[in-house]
Short mmCIF file of C-alpha atoms and ligand atoms in Angstrom, two decimals:
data_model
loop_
_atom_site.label_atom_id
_atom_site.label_comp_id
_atom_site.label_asym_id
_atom_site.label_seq_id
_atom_site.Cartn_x
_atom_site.Cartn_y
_atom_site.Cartn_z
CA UNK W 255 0.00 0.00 0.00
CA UNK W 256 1.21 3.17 -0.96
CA UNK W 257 1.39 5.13 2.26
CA UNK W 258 1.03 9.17 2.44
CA UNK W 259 0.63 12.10 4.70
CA UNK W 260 -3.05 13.58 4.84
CA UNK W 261 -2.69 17.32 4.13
CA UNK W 262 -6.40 17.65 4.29
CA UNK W 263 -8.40 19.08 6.90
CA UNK W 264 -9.97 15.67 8.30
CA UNK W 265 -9.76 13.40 8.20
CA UNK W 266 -6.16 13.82 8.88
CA UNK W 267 -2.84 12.01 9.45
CA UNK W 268 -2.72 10.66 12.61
CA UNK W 269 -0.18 8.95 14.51
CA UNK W 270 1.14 5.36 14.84
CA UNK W 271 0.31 5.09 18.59
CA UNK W 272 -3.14 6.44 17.75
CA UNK W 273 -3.45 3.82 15.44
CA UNK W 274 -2.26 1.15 17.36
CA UNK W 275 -4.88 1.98 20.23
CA UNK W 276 -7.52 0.78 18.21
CA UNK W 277 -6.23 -3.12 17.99
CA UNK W 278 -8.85 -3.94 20.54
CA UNK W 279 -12.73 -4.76 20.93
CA UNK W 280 -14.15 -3.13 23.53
CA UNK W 281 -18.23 -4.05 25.56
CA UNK W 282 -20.02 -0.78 25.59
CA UNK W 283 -21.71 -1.99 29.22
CA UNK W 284 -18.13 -2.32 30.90
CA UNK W 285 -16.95 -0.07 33.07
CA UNK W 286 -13.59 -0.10 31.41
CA UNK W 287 -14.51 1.87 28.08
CA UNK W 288 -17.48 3.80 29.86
CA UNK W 289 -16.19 5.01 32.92
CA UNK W 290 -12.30 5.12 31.98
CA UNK W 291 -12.66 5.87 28.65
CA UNK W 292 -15.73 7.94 27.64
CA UNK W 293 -16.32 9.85 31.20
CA UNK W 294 -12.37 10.63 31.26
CA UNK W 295 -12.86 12.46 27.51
CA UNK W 296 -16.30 14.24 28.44
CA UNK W 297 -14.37 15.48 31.13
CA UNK W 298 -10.89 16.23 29.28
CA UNK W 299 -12.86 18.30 26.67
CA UNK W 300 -14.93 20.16 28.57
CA UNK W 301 -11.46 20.98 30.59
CA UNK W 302 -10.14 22.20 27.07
CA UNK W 303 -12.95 24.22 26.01
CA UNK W 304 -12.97 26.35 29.25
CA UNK W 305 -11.95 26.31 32.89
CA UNK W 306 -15.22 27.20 33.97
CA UNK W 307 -17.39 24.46 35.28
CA UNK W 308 -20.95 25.79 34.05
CA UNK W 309 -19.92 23.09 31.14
CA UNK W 310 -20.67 19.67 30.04
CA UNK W 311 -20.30 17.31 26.82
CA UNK W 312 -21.83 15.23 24.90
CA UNK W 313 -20.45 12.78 22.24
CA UNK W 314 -22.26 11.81 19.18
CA UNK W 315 -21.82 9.47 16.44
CA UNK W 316 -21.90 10.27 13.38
CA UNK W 317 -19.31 12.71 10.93
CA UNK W 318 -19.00 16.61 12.23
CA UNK W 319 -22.23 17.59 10.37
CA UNK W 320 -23.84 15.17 12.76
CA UNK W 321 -23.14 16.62 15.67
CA UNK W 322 -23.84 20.30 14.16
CA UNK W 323 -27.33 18.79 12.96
CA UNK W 324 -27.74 17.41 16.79
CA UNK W 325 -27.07 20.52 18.77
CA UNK W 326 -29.25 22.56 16.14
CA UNK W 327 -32.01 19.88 16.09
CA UNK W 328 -31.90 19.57 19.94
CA UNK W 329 -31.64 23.08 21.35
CA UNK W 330 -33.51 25.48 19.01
CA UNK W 331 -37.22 24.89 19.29
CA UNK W 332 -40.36 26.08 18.09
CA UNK W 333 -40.33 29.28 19.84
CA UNK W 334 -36.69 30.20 19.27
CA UNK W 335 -35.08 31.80 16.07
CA UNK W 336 -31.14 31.51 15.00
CA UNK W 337 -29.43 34.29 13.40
CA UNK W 338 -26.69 32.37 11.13
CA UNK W 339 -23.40 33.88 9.96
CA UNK W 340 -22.20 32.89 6.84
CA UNK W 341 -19.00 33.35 4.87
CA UNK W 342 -18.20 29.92 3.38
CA UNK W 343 -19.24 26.16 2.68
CA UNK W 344 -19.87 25.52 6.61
CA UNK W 345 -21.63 28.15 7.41
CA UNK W 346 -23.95 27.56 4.40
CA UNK W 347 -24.57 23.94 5.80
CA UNK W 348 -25.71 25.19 8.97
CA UNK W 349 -27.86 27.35 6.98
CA UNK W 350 -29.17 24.06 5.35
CA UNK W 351 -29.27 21.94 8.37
CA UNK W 352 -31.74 24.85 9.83
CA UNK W 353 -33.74 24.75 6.62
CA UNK W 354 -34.23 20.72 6.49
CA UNK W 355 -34.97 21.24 10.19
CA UNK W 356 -37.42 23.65 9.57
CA UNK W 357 -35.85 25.91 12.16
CA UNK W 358 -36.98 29.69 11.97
CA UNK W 359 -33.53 30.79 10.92
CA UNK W 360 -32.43 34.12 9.27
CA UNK W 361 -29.30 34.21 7.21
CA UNK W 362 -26.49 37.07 7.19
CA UNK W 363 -24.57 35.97 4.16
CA UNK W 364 -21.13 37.66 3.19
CA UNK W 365 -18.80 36.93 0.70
CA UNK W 366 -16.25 34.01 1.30
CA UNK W 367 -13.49 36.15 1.38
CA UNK W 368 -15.25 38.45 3.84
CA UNK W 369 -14.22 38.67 7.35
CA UNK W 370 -17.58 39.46 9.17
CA UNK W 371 -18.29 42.66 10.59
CA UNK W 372 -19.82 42.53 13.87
CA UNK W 373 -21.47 45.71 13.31
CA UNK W 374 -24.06 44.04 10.42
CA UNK W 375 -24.61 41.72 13.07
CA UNK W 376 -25.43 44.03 15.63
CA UNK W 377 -27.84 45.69 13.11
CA UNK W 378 -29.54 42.07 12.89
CA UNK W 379 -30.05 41.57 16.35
CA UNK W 380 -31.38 45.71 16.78
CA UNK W 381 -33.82 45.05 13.48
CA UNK W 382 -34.93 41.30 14.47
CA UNK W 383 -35.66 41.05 18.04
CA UNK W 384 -37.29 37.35 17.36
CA UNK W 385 -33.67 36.20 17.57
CA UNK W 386 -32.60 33.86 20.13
CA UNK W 387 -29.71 32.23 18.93
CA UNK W 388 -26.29 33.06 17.14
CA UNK W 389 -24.45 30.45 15.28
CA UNK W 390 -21.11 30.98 13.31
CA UNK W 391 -18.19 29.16 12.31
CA UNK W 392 -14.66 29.93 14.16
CA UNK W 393 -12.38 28.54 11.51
CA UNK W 394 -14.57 28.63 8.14
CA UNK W 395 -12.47 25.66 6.42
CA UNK W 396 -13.24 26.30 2.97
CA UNK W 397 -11.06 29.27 3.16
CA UNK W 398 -8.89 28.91 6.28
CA UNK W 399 -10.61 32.19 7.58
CA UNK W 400 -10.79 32.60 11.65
CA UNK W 401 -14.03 34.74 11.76
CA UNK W 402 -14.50 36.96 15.06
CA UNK W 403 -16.13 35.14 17.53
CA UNK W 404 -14.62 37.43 20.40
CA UNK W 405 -16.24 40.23 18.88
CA UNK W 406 -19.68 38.12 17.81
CA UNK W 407 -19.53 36.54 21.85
CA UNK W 408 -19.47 40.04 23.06
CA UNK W 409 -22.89 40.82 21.31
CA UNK W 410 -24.18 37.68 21.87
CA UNK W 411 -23.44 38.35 25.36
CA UNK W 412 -24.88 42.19 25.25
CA UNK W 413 -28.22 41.13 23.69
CA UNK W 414 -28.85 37.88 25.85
CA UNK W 415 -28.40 35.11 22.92
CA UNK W 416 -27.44 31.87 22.61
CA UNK W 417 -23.80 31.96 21.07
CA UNK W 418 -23.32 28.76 19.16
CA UNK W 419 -19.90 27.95 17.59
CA UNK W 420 -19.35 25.40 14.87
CA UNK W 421 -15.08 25.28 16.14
CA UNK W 422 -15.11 21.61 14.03
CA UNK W 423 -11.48 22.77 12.79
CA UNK W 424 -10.06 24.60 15.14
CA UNK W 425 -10.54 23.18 18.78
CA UNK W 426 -7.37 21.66 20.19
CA UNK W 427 -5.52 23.47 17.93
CA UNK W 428 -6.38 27.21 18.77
CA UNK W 429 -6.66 28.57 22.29
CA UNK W 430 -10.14 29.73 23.69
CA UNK W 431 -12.00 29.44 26.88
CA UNK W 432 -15.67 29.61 25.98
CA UNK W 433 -16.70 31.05 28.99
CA UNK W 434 -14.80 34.31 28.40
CA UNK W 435 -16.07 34.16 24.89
CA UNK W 436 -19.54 33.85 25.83
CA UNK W 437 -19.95 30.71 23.73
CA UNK W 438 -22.63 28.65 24.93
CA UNK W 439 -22.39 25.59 22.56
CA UNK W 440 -19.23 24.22 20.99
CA UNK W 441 -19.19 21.45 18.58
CA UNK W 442 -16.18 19.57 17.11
CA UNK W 443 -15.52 16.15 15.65
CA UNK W 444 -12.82 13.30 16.80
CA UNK W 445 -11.02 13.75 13.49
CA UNK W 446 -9.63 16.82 13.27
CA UNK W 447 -7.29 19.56 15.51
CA UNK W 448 -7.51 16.63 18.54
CA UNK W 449 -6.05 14.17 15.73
CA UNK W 450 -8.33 11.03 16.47
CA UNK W 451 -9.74 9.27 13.90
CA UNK W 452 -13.33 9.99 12.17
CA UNK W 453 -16.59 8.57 13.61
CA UNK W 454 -18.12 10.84 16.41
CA UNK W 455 -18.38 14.43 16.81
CA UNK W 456 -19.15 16.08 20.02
CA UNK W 457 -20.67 19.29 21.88
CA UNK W 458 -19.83 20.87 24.70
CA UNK W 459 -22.76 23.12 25.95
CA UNK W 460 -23.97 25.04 29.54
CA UNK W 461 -25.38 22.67 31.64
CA UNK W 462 -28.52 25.16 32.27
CA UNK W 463 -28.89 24.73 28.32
CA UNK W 464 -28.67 20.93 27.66
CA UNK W 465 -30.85 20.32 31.23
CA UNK W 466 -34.03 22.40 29.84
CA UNK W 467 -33.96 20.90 26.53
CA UNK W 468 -35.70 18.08 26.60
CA UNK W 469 -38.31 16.94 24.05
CA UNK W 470 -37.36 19.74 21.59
CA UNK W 471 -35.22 17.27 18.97
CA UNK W 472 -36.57 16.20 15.81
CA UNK W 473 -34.56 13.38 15.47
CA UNK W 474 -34.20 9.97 17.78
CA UNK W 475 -31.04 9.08 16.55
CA UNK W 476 -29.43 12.40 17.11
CA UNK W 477 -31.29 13.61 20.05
CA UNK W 478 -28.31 15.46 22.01
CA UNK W 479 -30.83 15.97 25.20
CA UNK W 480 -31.69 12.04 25.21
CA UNK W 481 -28.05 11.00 24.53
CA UNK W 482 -26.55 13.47 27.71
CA UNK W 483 -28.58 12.22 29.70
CA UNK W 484 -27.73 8.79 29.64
CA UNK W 485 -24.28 9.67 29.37
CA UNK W 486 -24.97 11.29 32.56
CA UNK W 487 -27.40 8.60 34.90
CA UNK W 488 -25.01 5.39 33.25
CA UNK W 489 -21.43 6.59 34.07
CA UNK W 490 -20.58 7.58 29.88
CA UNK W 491 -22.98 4.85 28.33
CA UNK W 492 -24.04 5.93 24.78
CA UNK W 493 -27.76 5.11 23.45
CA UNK W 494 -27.03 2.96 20.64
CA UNK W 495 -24.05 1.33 19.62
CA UNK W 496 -20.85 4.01 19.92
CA UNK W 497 -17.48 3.79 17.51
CA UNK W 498 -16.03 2.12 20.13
CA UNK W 499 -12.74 1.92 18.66
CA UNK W 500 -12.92 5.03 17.07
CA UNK W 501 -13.54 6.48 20.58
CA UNK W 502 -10.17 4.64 22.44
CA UNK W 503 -7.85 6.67 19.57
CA UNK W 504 -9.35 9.73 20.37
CA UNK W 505 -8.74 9.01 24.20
CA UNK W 506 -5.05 8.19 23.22
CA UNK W 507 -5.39 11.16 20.78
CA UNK W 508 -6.09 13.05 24.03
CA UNK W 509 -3.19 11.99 25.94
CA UNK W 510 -0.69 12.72 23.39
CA UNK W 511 -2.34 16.23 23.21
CA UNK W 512 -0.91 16.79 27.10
CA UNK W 513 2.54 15.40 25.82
CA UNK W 514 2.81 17.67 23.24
CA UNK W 515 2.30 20.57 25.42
CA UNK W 516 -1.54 20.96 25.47
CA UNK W 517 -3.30 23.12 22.87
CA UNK W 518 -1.16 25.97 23.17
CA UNK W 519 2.04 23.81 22.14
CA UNK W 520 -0.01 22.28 19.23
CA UNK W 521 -1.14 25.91 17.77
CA UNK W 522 2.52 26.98 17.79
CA UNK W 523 3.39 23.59 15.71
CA UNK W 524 0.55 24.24 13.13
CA UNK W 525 1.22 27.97 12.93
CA UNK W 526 4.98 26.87 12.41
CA UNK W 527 3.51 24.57 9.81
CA UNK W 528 1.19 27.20 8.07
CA UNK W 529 4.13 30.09 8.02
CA UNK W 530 6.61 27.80 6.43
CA UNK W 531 4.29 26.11 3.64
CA UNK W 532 3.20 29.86 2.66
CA UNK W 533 6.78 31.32 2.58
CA UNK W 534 7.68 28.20 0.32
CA UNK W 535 4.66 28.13 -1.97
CA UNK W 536 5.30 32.35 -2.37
CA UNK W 537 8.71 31.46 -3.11
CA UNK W 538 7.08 29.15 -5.82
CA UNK W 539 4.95 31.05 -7.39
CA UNK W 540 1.57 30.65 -5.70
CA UNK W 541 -0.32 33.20 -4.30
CA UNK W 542 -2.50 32.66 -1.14
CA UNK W 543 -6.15 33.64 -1.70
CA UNK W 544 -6.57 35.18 1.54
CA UNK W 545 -4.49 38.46 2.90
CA UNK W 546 -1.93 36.93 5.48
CA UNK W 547 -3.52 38.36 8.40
CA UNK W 548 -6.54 36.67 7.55
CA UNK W 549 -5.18 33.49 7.80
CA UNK W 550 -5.54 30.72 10.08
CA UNK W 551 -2.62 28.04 10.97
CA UNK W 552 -5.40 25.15 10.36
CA UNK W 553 -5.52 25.65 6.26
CA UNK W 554 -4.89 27.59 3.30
CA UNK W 555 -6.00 28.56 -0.09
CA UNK W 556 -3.89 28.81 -2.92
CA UNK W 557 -5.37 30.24 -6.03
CA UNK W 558 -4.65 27.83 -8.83
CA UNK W 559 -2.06 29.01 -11.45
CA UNK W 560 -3.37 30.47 -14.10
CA UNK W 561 -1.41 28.15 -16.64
CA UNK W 562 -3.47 26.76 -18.95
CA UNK W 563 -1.51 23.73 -18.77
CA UNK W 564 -2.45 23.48 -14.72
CA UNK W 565 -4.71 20.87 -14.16
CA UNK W 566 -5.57 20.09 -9.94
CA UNK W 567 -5.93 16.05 -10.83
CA UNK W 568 -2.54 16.08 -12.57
CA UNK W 569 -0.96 18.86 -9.51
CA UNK W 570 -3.08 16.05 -7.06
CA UNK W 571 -1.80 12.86 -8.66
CA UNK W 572 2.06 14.00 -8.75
CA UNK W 573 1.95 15.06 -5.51
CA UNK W 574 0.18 11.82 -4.33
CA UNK W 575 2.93 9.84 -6.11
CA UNK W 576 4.91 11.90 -3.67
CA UNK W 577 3.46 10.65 -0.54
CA UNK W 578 1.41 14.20 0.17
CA UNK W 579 -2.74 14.50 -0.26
CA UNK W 580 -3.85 18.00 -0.56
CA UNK W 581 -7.10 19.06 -1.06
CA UNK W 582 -9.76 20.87 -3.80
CA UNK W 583 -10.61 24.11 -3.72
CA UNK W 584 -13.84 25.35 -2.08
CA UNK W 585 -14.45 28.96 -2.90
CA UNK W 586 -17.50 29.23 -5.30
CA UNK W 587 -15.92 32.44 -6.93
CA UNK W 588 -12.30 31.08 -7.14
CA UNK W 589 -10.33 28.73 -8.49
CA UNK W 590 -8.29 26.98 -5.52
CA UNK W 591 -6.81 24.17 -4.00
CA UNK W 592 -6.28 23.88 -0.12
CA UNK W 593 -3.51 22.63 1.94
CA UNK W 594 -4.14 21.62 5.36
CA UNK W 595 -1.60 21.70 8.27
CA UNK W 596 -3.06 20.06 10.99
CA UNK W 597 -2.66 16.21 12.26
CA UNK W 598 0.62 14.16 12.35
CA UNK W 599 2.80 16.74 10.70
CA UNK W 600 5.94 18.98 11.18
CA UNK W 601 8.14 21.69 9.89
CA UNK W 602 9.88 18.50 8.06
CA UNK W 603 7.42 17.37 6.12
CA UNK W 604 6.34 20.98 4.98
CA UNK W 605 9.89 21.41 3.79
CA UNK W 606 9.57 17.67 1.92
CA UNK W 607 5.81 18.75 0.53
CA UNK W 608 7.50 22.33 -0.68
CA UNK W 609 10.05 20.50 -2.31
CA UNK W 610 6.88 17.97 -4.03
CA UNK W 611 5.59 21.07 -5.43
CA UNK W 612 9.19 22.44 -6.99
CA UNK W 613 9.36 19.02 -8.57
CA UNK W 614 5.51 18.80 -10.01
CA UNK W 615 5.29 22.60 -11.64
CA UNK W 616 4.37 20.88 -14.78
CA UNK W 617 3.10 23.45 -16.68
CA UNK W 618 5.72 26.10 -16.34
C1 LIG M 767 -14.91 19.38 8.89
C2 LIG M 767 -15.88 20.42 9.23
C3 LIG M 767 -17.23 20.13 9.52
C4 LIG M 767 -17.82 18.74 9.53
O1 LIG M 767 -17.54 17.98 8.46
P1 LIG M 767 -17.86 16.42 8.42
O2 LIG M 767 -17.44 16.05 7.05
O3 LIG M 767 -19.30 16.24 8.67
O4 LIG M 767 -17.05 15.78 9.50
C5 LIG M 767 -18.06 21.16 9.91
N1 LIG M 767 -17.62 22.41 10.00
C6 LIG M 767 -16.34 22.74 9.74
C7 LIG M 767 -15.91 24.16 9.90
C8 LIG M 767 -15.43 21.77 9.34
O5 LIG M 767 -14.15 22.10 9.08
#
């Protein structure tokens, strides 16, 4: 098998010991996977996400989307209405999640390239007062953007919303504490900054949230109320049949995210990453699609040379034969491809990938 590094955002390249940690078969009713393994990382997330303790979490299987779909389904009723921000592919699918769900939902949509201005939002919130609920993206992935949730907590806060933050691609990777960012739900997925594999996504949300909302969720299978609180009342047991192994890597994901330092050591390695692969690819020719200070150290956009000869498959396949995956473009109005620097990767093999690309410029 031809083996290669994952410079995608998720999944991603993980490591060997990760790997490794799922060579077992695990019961879901023993106290071995429930209390040491699935309590310990509700705990060691929620410890993450904030030092506050007005927290809990809930895990969920299913991709990302899933979990974004089972906060959205579980906590927005009838009589609420969500205000959603969006400036690229994920904030458009929690647009769509809130239109399949039939959630009353208003949209502010920007431009992709468009950092958000907290003043349109504020406007929102002055000419809607039906609005109960904020959700936005923190790292919008299809550009590599970091929107402003400081600035969009500190409304959220101001006006009395719920402040819900889609951080799929940037928790464990970039510093927060919710609490002083007024976020009230967080939702991220095994497979990404925490570098477990894919299968489950979870939220962390205020308790006073998650314990008044039962019997709003339209869905049985993704019912975040029902799943908490068996989680809760059966020591980490999951309703129907968890990803088991998928959920023992992302414990031993969790551990080597202490060895490395915690999240504030793994930021500086991905930021390290991101500077180095956009010095080299400038040095190459390519030109990011975002202005620097725009960018985040999870991802980045390259506009596609303008070669007629380019072609991504052929750019894709020679750097595959390589050993390095990179990714498609996402911007509707652009044409892009994406390299990712987060998972199982270092300064090294950004220098190796750099050199990948020197070799495949076919079309010059
Ligand atoms: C990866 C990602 C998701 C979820 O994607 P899945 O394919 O469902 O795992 C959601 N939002 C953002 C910002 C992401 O980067």
């Amino acid at each position: 098998m031809n083996k290669y590094l994952l410079l995608t955002p998720g999944p991603l390249s993980t490591s060997e010991t990760v790997k490794n940690a799922m060579l077992k078969d695990w019961c879901t009713w023993d106290d071995d996977y429930n209390i040491n393994i699935v309590q310990a990382i509700r705990a060691k997330i929620v410890a993450i996400a904030s030092s506050s303790t007005d927290y809990t979490s809930v895990l969920m299987q299913g991709s990302g989307t899933a979990s974004v779909e089972s906060a959205l389904g579980s906590l927005i009723s009838k009589n609420h209405k969500l205000l959603i921000i969006n400036n690229g592919a994920y904030g458009k699918r929690i647009a769509e999640i809130a239109d399949y769900l039939n959630l009353n939902a208003t949209v502010l949509n920007l431009n992709e390239t468009e950092l958000p201005n907290p003043i349109d939002v504020e406007n929102k919130l002055k000419e809607d007062n039906a609005i109960t609920h904020i959700a936005m993206v923190h790292c919008e992935t299809t550009t590599g953007m970091l929107n402003p949730i400081s600035d969009i907590g500190v409304l959220a806060k101001q006006y009395n919303k719920t402040f819900i933050v889609d951080a799929m691609s940037s928790f464990g990777g970039i510093e927060l504490d919710i609490a002083n960012l007024h976020i009230d739900v967080l939702i991220s997925s095994a497979n990404k900054c925490i570098q477990g594999v894919p299968g489950f996504g979870f939220v962390i949300v205020k308790k006073t949230i998650i314990e008044n909302s039962q019997g709003i969720a339209r869905s049985l299978s993704l019912d975040l109320y029902s799943q908490w609180r068996t989680m809760e009342a059966h020591n980490g047991k999951w309703r129907f049949t968890s990803p088991t192994h998928v959920v023992r890597a992302f414990y031993q994901a969790l551990i080597e995210l202490e060895q490395e330092g915690g999240v504030k050591a793994r930021f500086k390695r991905y930021k390290a990453n991101q500077e180095l692969l956009v010095a080299g690819m400038q040095a190459l020719g390519f030109k990011p699609l975002l202005p620097i200070e725009l960018h985040s150290p999870i991802i980045t956009s390259f506009y596609s040379p303008t070669n007629t000869r380019y072609n991504f498959d052929l750019f894709y396949t020679a750097l595959k034969e390589q050993g390095f995956v990179i990714y498609p473009g996402k911007v509707s109005n652009a044409d892009c491809f994406r390299i990712g620097n987060i998972g199982e990767v270092y300064a090294d093999d950004i220098s190796r990938l750099l050199q990948a690309v020197e070799r495949s410029r076919f079309w010059l």
